[in-house]
Coordinates of C-alpha atoms in Angstrom, one line a residue:
X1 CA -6.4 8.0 -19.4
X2 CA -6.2 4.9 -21.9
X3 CA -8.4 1.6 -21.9
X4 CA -7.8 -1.3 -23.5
X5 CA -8.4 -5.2 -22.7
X6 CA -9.8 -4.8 -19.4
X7 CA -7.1 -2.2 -18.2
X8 CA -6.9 1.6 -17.4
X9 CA -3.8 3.3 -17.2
X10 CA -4.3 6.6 -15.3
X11 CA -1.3 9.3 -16.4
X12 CA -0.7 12.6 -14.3
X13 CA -2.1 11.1 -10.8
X14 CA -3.9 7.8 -9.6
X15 CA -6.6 8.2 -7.2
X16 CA -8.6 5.1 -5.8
X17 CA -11.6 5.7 -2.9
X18 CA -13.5 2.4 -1.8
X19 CA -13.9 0.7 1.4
X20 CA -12.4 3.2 3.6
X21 CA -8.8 3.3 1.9
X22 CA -7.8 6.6 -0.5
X23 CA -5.2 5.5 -3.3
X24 CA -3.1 8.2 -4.3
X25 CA -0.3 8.1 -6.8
X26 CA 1.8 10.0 -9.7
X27 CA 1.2 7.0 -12.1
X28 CA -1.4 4.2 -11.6
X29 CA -3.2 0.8 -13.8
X30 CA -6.6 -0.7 -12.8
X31 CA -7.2 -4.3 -14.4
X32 CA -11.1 -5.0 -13.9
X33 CA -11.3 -8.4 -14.2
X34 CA -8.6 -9.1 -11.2
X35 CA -9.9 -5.7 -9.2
X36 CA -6.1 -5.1 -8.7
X37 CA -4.7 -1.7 -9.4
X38 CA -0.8 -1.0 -9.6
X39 CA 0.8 2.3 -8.7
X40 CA 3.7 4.3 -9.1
X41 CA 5.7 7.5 -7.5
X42 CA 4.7 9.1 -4.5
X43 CA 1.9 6.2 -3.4
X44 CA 0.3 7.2 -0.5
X45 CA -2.6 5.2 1.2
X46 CA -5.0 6.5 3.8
X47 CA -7.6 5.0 5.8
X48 CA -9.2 5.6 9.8
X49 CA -5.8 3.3 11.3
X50 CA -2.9 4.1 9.4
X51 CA -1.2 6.8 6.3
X52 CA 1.3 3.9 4.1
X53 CA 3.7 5.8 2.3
X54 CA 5.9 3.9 -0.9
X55 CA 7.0 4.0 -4.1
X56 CA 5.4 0.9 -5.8
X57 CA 2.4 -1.0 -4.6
X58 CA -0.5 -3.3 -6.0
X59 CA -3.6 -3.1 -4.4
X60 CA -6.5 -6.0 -4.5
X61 CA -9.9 -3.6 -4.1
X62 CA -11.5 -6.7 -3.5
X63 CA -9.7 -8.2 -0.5
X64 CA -8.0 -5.1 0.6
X65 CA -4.3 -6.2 -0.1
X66 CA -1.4 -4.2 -0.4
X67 CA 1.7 -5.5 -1.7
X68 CA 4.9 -3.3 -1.4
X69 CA 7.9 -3.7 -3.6
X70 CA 11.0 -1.2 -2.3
X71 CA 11.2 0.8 0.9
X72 CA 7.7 1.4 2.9
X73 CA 6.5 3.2 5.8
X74 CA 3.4 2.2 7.6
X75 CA 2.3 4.9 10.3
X76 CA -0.1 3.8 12.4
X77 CA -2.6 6.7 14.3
X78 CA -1.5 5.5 18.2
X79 CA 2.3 6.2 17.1
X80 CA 3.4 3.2 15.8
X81 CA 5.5 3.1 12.7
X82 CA 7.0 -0.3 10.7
X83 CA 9.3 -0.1 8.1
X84 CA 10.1 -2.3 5.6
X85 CA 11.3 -2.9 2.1
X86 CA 9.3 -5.6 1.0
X87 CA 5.9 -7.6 2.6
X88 CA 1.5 -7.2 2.0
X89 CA -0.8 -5.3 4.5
X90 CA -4.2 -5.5 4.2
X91 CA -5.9 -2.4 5.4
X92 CA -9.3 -4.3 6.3
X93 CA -7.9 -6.1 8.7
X94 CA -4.8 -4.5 9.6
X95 CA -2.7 -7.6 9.5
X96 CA 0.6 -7.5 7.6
X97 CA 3.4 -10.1 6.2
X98 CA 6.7 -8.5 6.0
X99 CA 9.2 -10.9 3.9
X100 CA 12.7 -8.4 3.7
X101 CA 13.6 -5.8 6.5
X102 CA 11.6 -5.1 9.3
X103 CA 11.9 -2.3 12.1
X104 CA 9.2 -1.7 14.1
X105 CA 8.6 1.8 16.2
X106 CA 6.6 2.7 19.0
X107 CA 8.5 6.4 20.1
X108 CA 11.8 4.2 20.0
X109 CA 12.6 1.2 17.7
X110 CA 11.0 -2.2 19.7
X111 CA 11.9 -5.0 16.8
X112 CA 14.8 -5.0 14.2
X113 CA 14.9 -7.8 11.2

């Protein structure tokens, strides 16, 4: 781990725990002052409704946003499954914007984009 002006960078595994979410990742930053944290490789994001698997991500701790930036997978625990490429989910309220490719599962594909 190195500091420096308000940042962290966190080599050799990224872990973030608060507010019901779990933050894992192969390579992550944590800026303070903005409470976001950016990860890389193998991101995987846990919480009661849904597992979010991706490969780059910034997360706000404060408001709970996650921002995906290449191919993402969103399981939900009743079955559900979205996929997309490019959007934010925020994991307090479970409500997502999904800005390039959508396709939405529930046991078969119910909405392509």
């Amino acid at each position: 781990m190195t500091c420096g002006a308000n940042r962290v960078l966190i080599l050799g595994g990224g872990r973030i725990i608060g507010q019901g979410d779990t933050i894992t990742s192969q390579k992550a930053y944590y800026f303070e002052t903005t409470k976001d944290a950016y990860f890389n490789n193998k991101v995987v994001v846990r919480n009661v409704n849904t597992i979010i698997y991706t490969d780059t991500m910034q997360y706000n701790t404060m408001y709970r946003d996650a921002f995906f930036f290449g191919p993402t997978t969103i399981n939900g625990r009743g079955g559900e499954k979205l996929y997309t490429e490019k959007g934010t989910y925020n994991t307090g309220i479970w409500g997502c914007e999904i800005q390039q490719k959508q396709l939405i599962y529930r046991r078969k594909p119910i909405l392509k984009r």
